[in-house]
């Protein structure tokens, strides 16, 4: 489901052309933590272009807003997983997995993909 | 490129990896702060989110960078592609020949490397599906294997460099650098969000 959100731009990293953004769900009753993207990539020439007078502050804001809203899909994704899994009981068959030492980790496991199918 | 795992490192090394400006204060580099993503860890474990923090906490840590893909689609009798791909008309390494450009991405480059493809492509004939990461499309530029160490794909999990098939074309008419992961076994369950519409994020771990 789409979760309406607000955002705050925490800062701009000139060296890396990234911005730090905090996304916050509007509906506080959902109990969702703010989602932070520390290094959201934006075009390298945006700020220089603005400083050179090639775009107005309104255009700059529009460009950044578009990039921030686009990356908001990550917050939506994480929040929806949080909502979907909230309150779920731990299956009984998984309980024995805890509190014991698992099999030794091999080099192949470290270098290979470890996607978990859910 | 990750910070070295031992020996002398400086605040400047940390700034180079994670960004920031002078003067440098270590307190700027708590995990979850302006520069260091939450959950960042290295040789000595997780970078603290608060409290005591030391330069040694950054041994083996690495920066990451979020790219946003506005998905598009392309399909023909040979296969289909969802995500973003720059125009590559004679790309023999992708499953769909004569593939047409689709989608878009922000930003267009990372540290001078042109980001030209993030796509889930299905080969109708072979009935297999792969995730492709493409740089430097349409050029003969060869990238070393240090452009990234892994990709964290929204809705698809983590794809490690070590497990990718790597292609680099030797002639200018072909694509630049292509990394491919076979996701045939997980595509139906782990990749449903890559449906050809909307936006997706890919975190590039450098």
mmCIF file of N, CA and C in Angstrom, chain B residues 8-137:
data_model
loop_
_atom_site.group_PDB
_atom_site.id
_atom_site.type_symbol
_atom_site.label_atom_id
_atom_site.label_comp_id
_atom_site.label_asym_id
_atom_site.label_seq_id
_atom_site.Cartn_x
_atom_site.Cartn_y
_atom_site.Cartn_z
ATOM 1 N N UNK B 8 47.772 2.422 9.729
ATOM 2 C CA UNK B 8 47.389 3.788 10.081
ATOM 3 C C UNK B 8 46.340 4.332 9.114
ATOM 4 N N UNK B 9 45.229 4.772 9.648
ATOM 5 C CA UNK B 9 44.251 5.497 8.840
ATOM 6 C C UNK B 9 43.966 6.837 9.511
ATOM 7 N N UNK B 10 43.535 7.778 8.721
ATOM 8 C CA UNK B 10 43.336 9.127 9.224
ATOM 9 C C UNK B 10 41.881 9.560 9.055
ATOM 10 N N UNK B 11 41.553 10.671 9.671
ATOM 11 C CA UNK B 11 40.219 11.235 9.481
ATOM 12 C C UNK B 11 39.985 11.554 8.013
ATOM 13 N N UNK B 12 41.058 11.925 7.339
ATOM 14 C CA UNK B 12 40.944 12.233 5.917
ATOM 15 C C UNK B 12 40.542 10.994 5.115
ATOM 16 N N UNK B 13 41.064 9.838 5.507
ATOM 17 C CA UNK B 13 40.671 8.591 4.828
ATOM 18 C C UNK B 13 39.170 8.350 4.979
ATOM 19 N N UNK B 14 38.679 8.627 6.178
ATOM 20 C CA UNK B 14 37.251 8.413 6.442
ATOM 21 C C UNK B 14 36.426 9.399 5.621
ATOM 22 N N UNK B 15 36.894 10.635 5.552
ATOM 23 C CA UNK B 15 36.174 11.635 4.764
ATOM 24 C C UNK B 15 36.174 11.265 3.283
ATOM 25 N N UNK B 16 37.293 10.766 2.796
ATOM 26 C CA UNK B 16 37.370 10.373 1.393
ATOM 27 C C UNK B 16 36.378 9.263 1.086
ATOM 28 N N UNK B 17 36.216 8.350 2.018
ATOM 29 C CA UNK B 17 35.322 7.218 1.789
ATOM 30 C C UNK B 17 33.858 7.632 1.893
ATOM 31 N N UNK B 18 33.535 8.411 2.928
ATOM 32 C CA UNK B 18 32.124 8.667 3.215
ATOM 33 C C UNK B 18 31.666 10.083 2.876
ATOM 34 N N UNK B 19 32.584 10.939 2.505
ATOM 35 C CA UNK B 19 32.182 12.299 2.172
ATOM 36 C C UNK B 19 32.274 13.229 3.357
ATOM 37 N N UNK B 20 31.943 14.500 3.114
ATOM 38 C CA UNK B 20 32.021 15.482 4.185
ATOM 39 C C UNK B 20 32.970 16.605 3.789
ATOM 40 N N UNK B 21 33.113 17.564 4.663
ATOM 41 C CA UNK B 21 33.961 18.710 4.350
ATOM 42 C C UNK B 21 34.810 19.062 5.566
ATOM 43 N N UNK B 22 35.832 19.838 5.307
ATOM 44 C CA UNK B 22 36.714 20.264 6.391
ATOM 45 C C UNK B 22 36.095 21.413 7.184
ATOM 46 N N UNK B 23 36.382 21.557 8.453
ATOM 47 C CA UNK B 23 37.212 20.666 9.266
ATOM 48 C C UNK B 23 36.506 19.345 9.553
ATOM 49 N N UNK B 24 37.272 18.311 9.779
ATOM 50 C CA UNK B 24 36.714 16.981 9.987
ATOM 51 C C UNK B 24 36.576 16.694 11.472
ATOM 52 N N UNK B 25 35.400 16.236 11.842
ATOM 53 C CA UNK B 25 35.184 15.799 13.225
ATOM 54 C C UNK B 25 34.667 14.372 13.195
ATOM 55 N N UNK B 26 35.227 13.531 14.010
ATOM 56 C CA UNK B 26 34.807 12.128 14.010
ATOM 57 C C UNK B 26 33.333 11.989 14.379
ATOM 58 N N UNK B 27 32.825 12.947 15.137
ATOM 59 C CA UNK B 27 31.423 12.869 15.548
ATOM 60 C C UNK B 27 30.461 13.011 14.367
ATOM 61 N N UNK B 28 30.982 13.443 13.231
ATOM 62 C CA UNK B 28 30.135 13.524 12.037
ATOM 63 C C UNK B 28 29.883 12.150 11.430
ATOM 64 N N UNK B 29 30.637 11.156 11.908
ATOM 65 C CA UNK B 29 30.625 9.868 11.230
ATOM 66 C C UNK B 29 29.998 8.731 12.037
ATOM 67 N N UNK B 30 29.087 9.094 12.925
ATOM 68 C CA UNK B 30 28.292 8.053 13.557
ATOM 69 C C UNK B 30 27.430 7.370 12.498
ATOM 70 N N UNK B 31 27.223 6.070 12.643
ATOM 71 C CA UNK B 31 26.317 5.357 11.744
ATOM 72 C C UNK B 31 24.912 5.936 11.890
ATOM 73 N N UNK B 32 24.268 6.133 10.763
ATOM 74 C CA UNK B 32 22.934 6.714 10.791
ATOM 75 C C UNK B 32 22.952 8.226 10.779
ATOM 76 N N UNK B 33 24.146 8.804 10.738
ATOM 77 C CA UNK B 33 24.261 10.258 10.660
ATOM 78 C C UNK B 33 24.215 10.721 9.211
ATOM 79 N N UNK B 34 24.821 11.856 8.988
ATOM 80 C CA UNK B 34 24.738 12.455 7.655
ATOM 81 C C UNK B 34 25.497 11.651 6.605
ATOM 82 N N UNK B 35 26.583 11.003 7.014
ATOM 83 C CA UNK B 35 27.457 10.400 6.004
ATOM 84 C C UNK B 35 27.528 8.874 6.024
ATOM 85 N N UNK B 36 27.385 8.301 7.181
ATOM 86 C CA UNK B 36 27.596 6.845 7.286
ATOM 87 C C UNK B 36 26.247 6.135 7.444
ATOM 88 N N UNK B 37 25.924 5.236 6.509
ATOM 89 C CA UNK B 37 24.638 4.552 6.586
ATOM 90 C C UNK B 37 24.495 3.714 7.856
ATOM 91 N N UNK B 38 23.268 3.601 8.318
ATOM 92 C CA UNK B 38 22.989 2.731 9.459
ATOM 93 C C UNK B 38 23.423 1.314 9.121
ATOM 94 N N UNK B 39 23.984 0.650 10.098
ATOM 95 C CA UNK B 39 24.362 -0.743 9.888
ATOM 96 C C UNK B 39 25.716 -0.933 9.240
ATOM 97 N N UNK B 40 26.421 0.169 8.957
ATOM 98 C CA UNK B 40 27.752 0.037 8.364
ATOM 99 C C UNK B 40 28.688 -0.677 9.333
ATOM 100 N N UNK B 41 29.372 -1.670 8.825
ATOM 101 C CA UNK B 41 30.311 -2.385 9.691
ATOM 102 C C UNK B 41 31.587 -2.697 8.929
ATOM 103 N N UNK B 42 32.623 -2.976 9.680
ATOM 104 C CA UNK B 42 33.922 -3.266 9.085
ATOM 105 C C UNK B 42 34.643 -4.329 9.873
ATOM 106 N N UNK B 43 35.944 -4.270 9.822
ATOM 107 C CA UNK B 43 36.776 -5.287 10.465
ATOM 108 C C UNK B 43 36.491 -5.401 11.958
ATOM 109 N N UNK B 44 36.248 -4.288 12.598
ATOM 110 C CA UNK B 44 36.039 -4.291 14.046
ATOM 111 C C UNK B 44 34.572 -4.231 14.437
ATOM 112 N N UNK B 45 33.706 -4.643 13.538
ATOM 113 C CA UNK B 45 32.283 -4.657 13.853
ATOM 114 C C UNK B 45 31.578 -3.400 13.387
ATOM 115 N N UNK B 46 30.409 -3.163 13.951
ATOM 116 C CA UNK B 46 29.568 -2.061 13.503
ATOM 117 C C UNK B 46 30.125 -0.706 13.931
ATOM 118 N N UNK B 47 29.992 0.249 13.046
ATOM 119 C CA UNK B 47 30.329 1.624 13.405
ATOM 120 C C UNK B 47 29.276 2.107 14.404
ATOM 121 N N UNK B 48 29.685 2.677 15.520
ATOM 122 C CA UNK B 48 28.706 3.095 16.537
ATOM 123 C C UNK B 48 27.727 4.141 16.004
ATOM 124 N N UNK B 49 26.517 4.051 16.514
ATOM 125 C CA UNK B 49 25.509 5.054 16.173
ATOM 126 C C UNK B 49 25.499 6.187 17.200
ATOM 127 N N UNK B 50 26.150 5.957 18.319
ATOM 128 C CA UNK B 50 26.245 6.991 19.362
ATOM 129 C C UNK B 50 27.344 6.571 20.327
ATOM 130 N N UNK B 51 27.662 7.449 21.240
ATOM 131 C CA UNK B 51 28.641 7.130 22.272
ATOM 132 C C UNK B 51 30.071 7.173 21.767
ATOM 133 N N UNK B 52 30.885 6.298 22.336
ATOM 134 C CA UNK B 52 32.305 6.308 22.012
ATOM 135 C C UNK B 52 32.540 5.861 20.579
ATOM 136 N N UNK B 53 33.365 6.581 19.871
ATOM 137 C CA UNK B 53 33.667 6.233 18.486
ATOM 138 C C UNK B 53 35.154 6.486 18.238
ATOM 139 N N UNK B 54 35.784 5.601 17.480
ATOM 140 C CA UNK B 54 37.222 5.716 17.248
ATOM 141 C C UNK B 54 37.527 5.508 15.765
ATOM 142 N N UNK B 55 38.676 6.001 15.356
ATOM 143 C CA UNK B 55 39.099 5.823 13.968
ATOM 144 C C UNK B 55 39.158 4.335 13.621
ATOM 145 N N UNK B 56 39.553 3.524 14.583
ATOM 146 C CA UNK B 56 39.673 2.082 14.320
ATOM 147 C C UNK B 56 38.328 1.424 14.021
ATOM 148 N N UNK B 57 37.232 2.105 14.367
ATOM 149 C CA UNK B 57 35.911 1.552 14.047
ATOM 150 C C UNK B 57 35.686 1.524 12.535
ATOM 151 N N UNK B 58 36.547 2.226 11.794
ATOM 152 C CA UNK B 58 36.335 2.346 10.345
ATOM 153 C C UNK B 58 37.227 1.433 9.513
ATOM 154 N N UNK B 59 38.023 0.598 10.175
ATOM 155 C CA UNK B 59 38.806 -0.389 9.428
ATOM 156 C C UNK B 59 37.868 -1.257 8.588
ATOM 157 N N UNK B 60 38.113 -1.352 7.308
ATOM 158 C CA UNK B 60 37.355 -2.260 6.454
ATOM 159 C C UNK B 60 35.951 -1.806 6.098
ATOM 160 N N UNK B 61 35.582 -0.578 6.471
ATOM 161 C CA UNK B 61 34.247 -0.091 6.114
ATOM 162 C C UNK B 61 34.262 0.480 4.698
ATOM 163 N N UNK B 62 33.092 0.568 4.113
ATOM 164 C CA UNK B 62 33.012 1.103 2.755
ATOM 165 C C UNK B 62 31.751 1.935 2.589
ATOM 166 N N UNK B 63 31.818 2.831 1.653
ATOM 167 C CA UNK B 63 30.710 3.725 1.383
ATOM 168 C C UNK B 63 29.699 3.056 0.460
ATOM 169 N N UNK B 64 28.502 3.569 0.472
ATOM 170 C CA UNK B 64 27.489 3.103 -0.475
ATOM 171 C C UNK B 64 26.780 4.308 -1.060
ATOM 172 N N UNK B 65 26.037 4.074 -2.109
ATOM 173 C CA UNK B 65 25.536 5.169 -2.919
ATOM 174 C C UNK B 65 24.225 4.700 -3.529
ATOM 175 N N UNK B 66 23.155 5.474 -3.365
ATOM 176 C CA UNK B 66 21.848 5.029 -3.828
ATOM 177 C C UNK B 66 21.513 5.634 -5.194
ATOM 178 N N UNK B 67 21.201 4.767 -6.144
ATOM 179 C CA UNK B 67 20.786 5.179 -7.485
ATOM 180 C C UNK B 67 19.300 4.835 -7.626
ATOM 181 N N UNK B 68 18.556 5.723 -8.251
ATOM 182 C CA UNK B 68 17.121 5.502 -8.420
ATOM 183 C C UNK B 68 16.806 5.197 -9.876
ATOM 184 N N UNK B 69 16.096 4.110 -10.100
ATOM 185 C CA UNK B 69 15.739 3.698 -11.451
ATOM 186 C C UNK B 69 14.245 3.910 -11.657
ATOM 187 N N UNK B 70 13.897 4.646 -12.697
ATOM 188 C CA UNK B 70 12.504 4.736 -13.117
ATOM 189 C C UNK B 70 12.314 3.659 -14.174
ATOM 190 N N UNK B 71 11.537 2.664 -13.841
ATOM 191 C CA UNK B 71 11.446 1.498 -14.711
ATOM 192 C C UNK B 71 10.735 1.772 -16.028
ATOM 193 N N UNK B 72 11.218 1.120 -17.064
ATOM 194 C CA UNK B 72 10.570 1.063 -18.349
ATOM 195 C C UNK B 72 10.566 -0.384 -18.785
ATOM 196 N N UNK B 73 9.996 -0.659 -19.927
ATOM 197 C CA UNK B 73 9.959 -2.037 -20.407
ATOM 198 C C UNK B 73 10.301 -2.102 -21.880
ATOM 199 N N UNK B 74 10.797 -3.248 -22.286
ATOM 200 C CA UNK B 74 10.980 -3.536 -23.703
ATOM 201 C C UNK B 74 10.798 -5.040 -23.879
ATOM 202 N N UNK B 75 10.139 -5.408 -24.945
ATOM 203 C CA UNK B 75 10.007 -6.840 -25.214
ATOM 204 C C UNK B 75 9.922 -7.088 -26.705
ATOM 205 N N UNK B 76 10.360 -8.254 -27.103
ATOM 206 C CA UNK B 76 10.201 -8.732 -28.474
ATOM 207 C C UNK B 76 10.124 -10.256 -28.375
ATOM 208 N N UNK B 77 9.990 -10.941 -29.488
ATOM 209 C CA UNK B 77 9.809 -12.403 -29.394
ATOM 210 C C UNK B 77 10.949 -13.124 -28.670
ATOM 211 N N UNK B 78 12.116 -12.510 -28.590
ATOM 212 C CA UNK B 78 13.240 -13.197 -27.951
ATOM 213 C C UNK B 78 13.252 -13.064 -26.437
ATOM 214 N N UNK B 79 12.649 -12.010 -25.946
ATOM 215 C CA UNK B 79 12.667 -11.825 -24.503
ATOM 216 C C UNK B 79 12.129 -10.475 -24.100
ATOM 217 N N UNK B 80 12.351 -10.157 -22.844
ATOM 218 C CA UNK B 80 11.829 -8.888 -22.345
ATOM 219 C C UNK B 80 12.774 -8.326 -21.294
ATOM 220 N N UNK B 81 12.640 -7.034 -21.054
ATOM 221 C CA UNK B 81 13.494 -6.359 -20.091
ATOM 222 C C UNK B 81 12.662 -5.362 -19.307
ATOM 223 N N UNK B 82 12.908 -5.305 -17.984
ATOM 224 C CA UNK B 82 12.209 -4.346 -17.126
ATOM 225 C C UNK B 82 13.248 -3.613 -16.286
ATOM 226 N N UNK B 83 13.149 -2.320 -16.294
ATOM 227 C CA UNK B 83 14.113 -1.522 -15.540
ATOM 228 C C UNK B 83 14.622 -0.392 -16.410
ATOM 229 N N UNK B 84 15.939 -0.205 -16.382
ATOM 230 C CA UNK B 84 16.545 0.855 -17.198
ATOM 231 C C UNK B 84 17.657 0.264 -18.046
ATOM 232 N N UNK B 85 17.663 0.635 -19.305
ATOM 233 C CA UNK B 85 18.789 0.276 -20.159
ATOM 234 C C UNK B 85 18.972 1.355 -21.210
ATOM 235 N N UNK B 86 20.203 1.819 -21.329
ATOM 236 C CA UNK B 86 20.547 2.807 -22.339
ATOM 237 C C UNK B 86 20.514 2.135 -23.714
ATOM 238 N N UNK B 87 20.401 2.933 -24.744
ATOM 239 C CA UNK B 87 20.342 2.392 -26.095
ATOM 240 C C UNK B 87 21.580 1.559 -26.401
ATOM 241 N N UNK B 88 21.373 0.301 -26.634
ATOM 242 C CA UNK B 88 22.446 -0.601 -27.051
ATOM 243 C C UNK B 88 21.844 -1.472 -28.138
ATOM 244 N N UNK B 89 22.150 -1.196 -29.364
ATOM 245 C CA UNK B 89 21.408 -1.843 -30.446
ATOM 246 C C UNK B 89 22.001 -3.167 -30.884
ATOM 247 N N UNK B 90 23.256 -3.392 -30.565
ATOM 248 C CA UNK B 90 23.866 -4.644 -31.016
ATOM 249 C C UNK B 90 24.547 -5.348 -29.855
ATOM 250 N N UNK B 91 23.827 -5.382 -28.777
ATOM 251 C CA UNK B 91 24.405 -5.914 -27.548
ATOM 252 C C UNK B 91 24.278 -7.434 -27.499
ATOM 253 N N UNK B 92 25.349 -8.117 -27.762
ATOM 254 C CA UNK B 92 25.265 -9.568 -27.838
ATOM 255 C C UNK B 92 25.250 -10.247 -26.480
ATOM 256 N N UNK B 93 25.562 -9.494 -25.457
ATOM 257 C CA UNK B 93 25.617 -10.154 -24.154
ATOM 258 C C UNK B 93 24.269 -10.156 -23.447
ATOM 259 N N UNK B 94 23.352 -9.303 -23.868
ATOM 260 C CA UNK B 94 22.028 -9.328 -23.283
ATOM 261 C C UNK B 94 21.168 -10.314 -24.053
ATOM 262 N N UNK B 95 20.158 -10.813 -23.389
ATOM 263 C CA UNK B 95 19.352 -11.859 -24.009
ATOM 264 C C UNK B 95 18.499 -11.342 -25.158
ATOM 265 N N UNK B 96 18.203 -10.068 -25.142
ATOM 266 C CA UNK B 96 17.339 -9.508 -26.172
ATOM 267 C C UNK B 96 18.195 -8.715 -27.149
ATOM 268 N N UNK B 97 18.318 -9.196 -28.355
ATOM 269 C CA UNK B 97 19.057 -8.455 -29.367
ATOM 270 C C UNK B 97 18.231 -7.273 -29.856
ATOM 271 N N UNK B 98 18.928 -6.280 -30.399
ATOM 272 C CA UNK B 98 18.257 -5.090 -30.909
ATOM 273 C C UNK B 98 17.375 -4.438 -29.849
ATOM 274 N N UNK B 99 17.789 -4.574 -28.633
ATOM 275 C CA UNK B 99 16.996 -4.031 -27.537
ATOM 276 C C UNK B 99 16.943 -2.508 -27.643
ATOM 277 N N UNK B 100 15.804 -1.952 -27.309
ATOM 278 C CA UNK B 100 15.616 -0.515 -27.399
ATOM 279 C C UNK B 100 15.723 0.108 -26.006
ATOM 280 N N UNK B 101 16.134 1.362 -25.938
ATOM 281 C CA UNK B 101 16.282 1.988 -24.615
ATOM 282 C C UNK B 101 14.948 2.083 -23.888
ATOM 283 N N UNK B 102 15.019 1.938 -22.600
ATOM 284 C CA UNK B 102 13.801 2.076 -21.807
ATOM 285 C C UNK B 102 14.179 2.472 -20.381
ATOM 286 N N UNK B 103 13.269 3.179 -19.727
ATOM 287 C CA UNK B 103 13.488 3.617 -18.358
ATOM 288 C C UNK B 103 14.485 4.758 -18.267
ATOM 289 N N UNK B 104 14.802 5.137 -17.038
ATOM 290 C CA UNK B 104 15.790 6.192 -16.794
ATOM 291 C C UNK B 104 16.402 5.960 -15.414
ATOM 292 N N UNK B 105 17.432 6.729 -15.109
ATOM 293 C CA UNK B 105 18.076 6.587 -13.805
ATOM 294 C C UNK B 105 18.613 7.927 -13.329
ATOM 295 N N UNK B 106 18.705 8.053 -12.017
ATOM 296 C CA UNK B 106 19.308 9.212 -11.356
ATOM 297 C C UNK B 106 20.229 8.727 -10.254
ATOM 298 N N UNK B 107 21.467 9.132 -10.252
ATOM 299 C CA UNK B 107 22.139 9.982 -11.227
ATOM 300 C C UNK B 107 22.580 9.164 -12.434
ATOM 301 N N UNK B 108 23.157 9.841 -13.404
ATOM 302 C CA UNK B 108 23.581 9.150 -14.620
ATOM 303 C C UNK B 108 24.985 8.566 -14.492
ATOM 304 N N UNK B 109 25.732 9.041 -13.497
ATOM 305 C CA UNK B 109 27.092 8.517 -13.342
ATOM 306 C C UNK B 109 27.493 8.506 -11.875
ATOM 307 N N UNK B 110 28.502 7.705 -11.587
ATOM 308 C CA UNK B 110 29.036 7.595 -10.237
ATOM 309 C C UNK B 110 30.549 7.636 -10.344
ATOM 310 N N UNK B 111 31.143 8.652 -9.745
ATOM 311 C CA UNK B 111 32.598 8.811 -9.783
ATOM 312 C C UNK B 111 33.149 8.675 -11.196
ATOM 313 N N UNK B 112 32.441 9.253 -12.149
ATOM 314 C CA UNK B 112 32.916 9.250 -13.529
ATOM 315 C C UNK B 112 32.539 8.016 -14.327
ATOM 316 N N UNK B 113 31.881 7.057 -13.689
ATOM 317 C CA UNK B 113 31.451 5.846 -14.392
ATOM 318 C C UNK B 113 29.999 6.034 -14.828
ATOM 319 N N UNK B 114 29.739 5.917 -16.125
ATOM 320 C CA UNK B 114 28.388 6.074 -16.628
ATOM 321 C C UNK B 114 27.553 4.853 -16.264
ATOM 322 N N UNK B 115 26.436 5.088 -15.580
ATOM 323 C CA UNK B 115 25.562 3.999 -15.136
ATOM 324 C C UNK B 115 24.500 3.788 -16.209
ATOM 325 N N UNK B 116 24.611 2.696 -16.957
ATOM 326 C CA UNK B 116 23.809 2.555 -18.170
ATOM 327 C C UNK B 116 22.836 1.393 -18.177
ATOM 328 N N UNK B 117 22.741 0.665 -17.118
ATOM 329 C CA UNK B 117 21.742 -0.388 -17.112
ATOM 330 C C UNK B 117 21.552 -1.026 -15.759
ATOM 331 N N UNK B 118 20.294 -1.114 -15.359
ATOM 332 C CA UNK B 118 19.893 -1.875 -14.176
ATOM 333 C C UNK B 118 18.599 -2.553 -14.613
ATOM 334 N N UNK B 119 18.658 -3.798 -14.993
ATOM 335 C CA UNK B 119 17.457 -4.369 -15.576
ATOM 336 C C UNK B 119 17.309 -5.860 -15.299
ATOM 337 N N UNK B 120 16.067 -6.251 -15.186
ATOM 338 C CA UNK B 120 15.714 -7.669 -15.092
ATOM 339 C C UNK B 120 15.295 -8.098 -16.484
ATOM 340 N N UNK B 121 16.051 -9.000 -17.100
ATOM 341 C CA UNK B 121 15.763 -9.408 -18.476
ATOM 342 C C UNK B 121 15.496 -10.899 -18.545
ATOM 343 N N UNK B 122 14.486 -11.241 -19.313
ATOM 344 C CA UNK B 122 14.094 -12.641 -19.437
ATOM 345 C C UNK B 122 14.308 -13.106 -20.866
ATOM 346 N N UNK B 123 14.927 -14.241 -20.985
ATOM 347 C CA UNK B 123 15.177 -14.859 -22.283
ATOM 348 C C UNK B 123 14.045 -15.850 -22.545
ATOM 349 N N UNK B 124 13.189 -15.521 -23.478
ATOM 350 C CA UNK B 124 12.032 -16.378 -23.752
ATOM 351 C C UNK B 124 12.466 -17.758 -24.228
ATOM 352 N N UNK B 125 13.482 -17.779 -25.060
ATOM 353 C CA UNK B 125 13.933 -19.047 -25.639
ATOM 354 C C UNK B 125 14.557 -19.951 -24.559
ATOM 355 N N UNK B 126 15.457 -19.373 -23.782
ATOM 356 C CA UNK B 126 16.118 -20.173 -22.749
ATOM 357 C C UNK B 126 15.336 -20.245 -21.465
ATOM 358 N N UNK B 127 14.319 -19.413 -21.386
ATOM 359 C CA UNK B 127 13.457 -19.381 -20.215
ATOM 360 C C UNK B 127 14.248 -19.131 -18.924
ATOM 361 N N UNK B 128 15.263 -18.271 -19.018
ATOM 362 C CA UNK B 128 15.979 -17.894 -17.810
ATOM 363 C C UNK B 128 15.926 -16.372 -17.641
ATOM 364 N N UNK B 129 16.112 -15.925 -16.417
ATOM 365 C CA UNK B 129 16.015 -14.501 -16.101
ATOM 366 C C UNK B 129 17.275 -14.065 -15.381
ATOM 367 N N UNK B 130 17.763 -12.903 -15.757
ATOM 368 C CA UNK B 130 18.993 -12.385 -15.159
ATOM 369 C C UNK B 130 18.823 -10.932 -14.781
ATOM 370 N N UNK B 131 19.615 -10.507 -13.793
ATOM 371 C CA UNK B 131 19.694 -9.090 -13.490
ATOM 372 C C UNK B 131 20.997 -8.581 -14.099
ATOM 373 N N UNK B 132 20.917 -7.477 -14.820
ATOM 374 C CA UNK B 132 22.076 -6.915 -15.485
ATOM 375 C C UNK B 132 22.420 -5.543 -14.907
ATOM 376 N N UNK B 133 23.691 -5.328 -14.678
ATOM 377 C CA UNK B 133 24.226 -4.013 -14.324
ATOM 378 C C UNK B 133 25.196 -3.641 -15.435
ATOM 379 N N UNK B 134 24.966 -2.488 -16.065
ATOM 380 C CA UNK B 134 25.752 -2.102 -17.233
ATOM 381 C C UNK B 134 26.391 -0.731 -16.994
ATOM 382 N N UNK B 135 27.651 -0.608 -17.349
ATOM 383 C CA UNK B 135 28.299 0.706 -17.336
ATOM 384 C C UNK B 135 28.935 0.960 -18.700
ATOM 385 N N UNK B 136 29.134 2.229 -19.006
ATOM 386 C CA UNK B 136 29.903 2.643 -20.183
ATOM 387 C C UNK B 136 29.351 2.071 -21.485
ATOM 388 N N UNK B 137 28.039 2.019 -21.597
ATOM 389 C CA UNK B 137 27.435 1.447 -22.802
ATOM 390 C C UNK B 137 27.913 2.182 -24.054
#
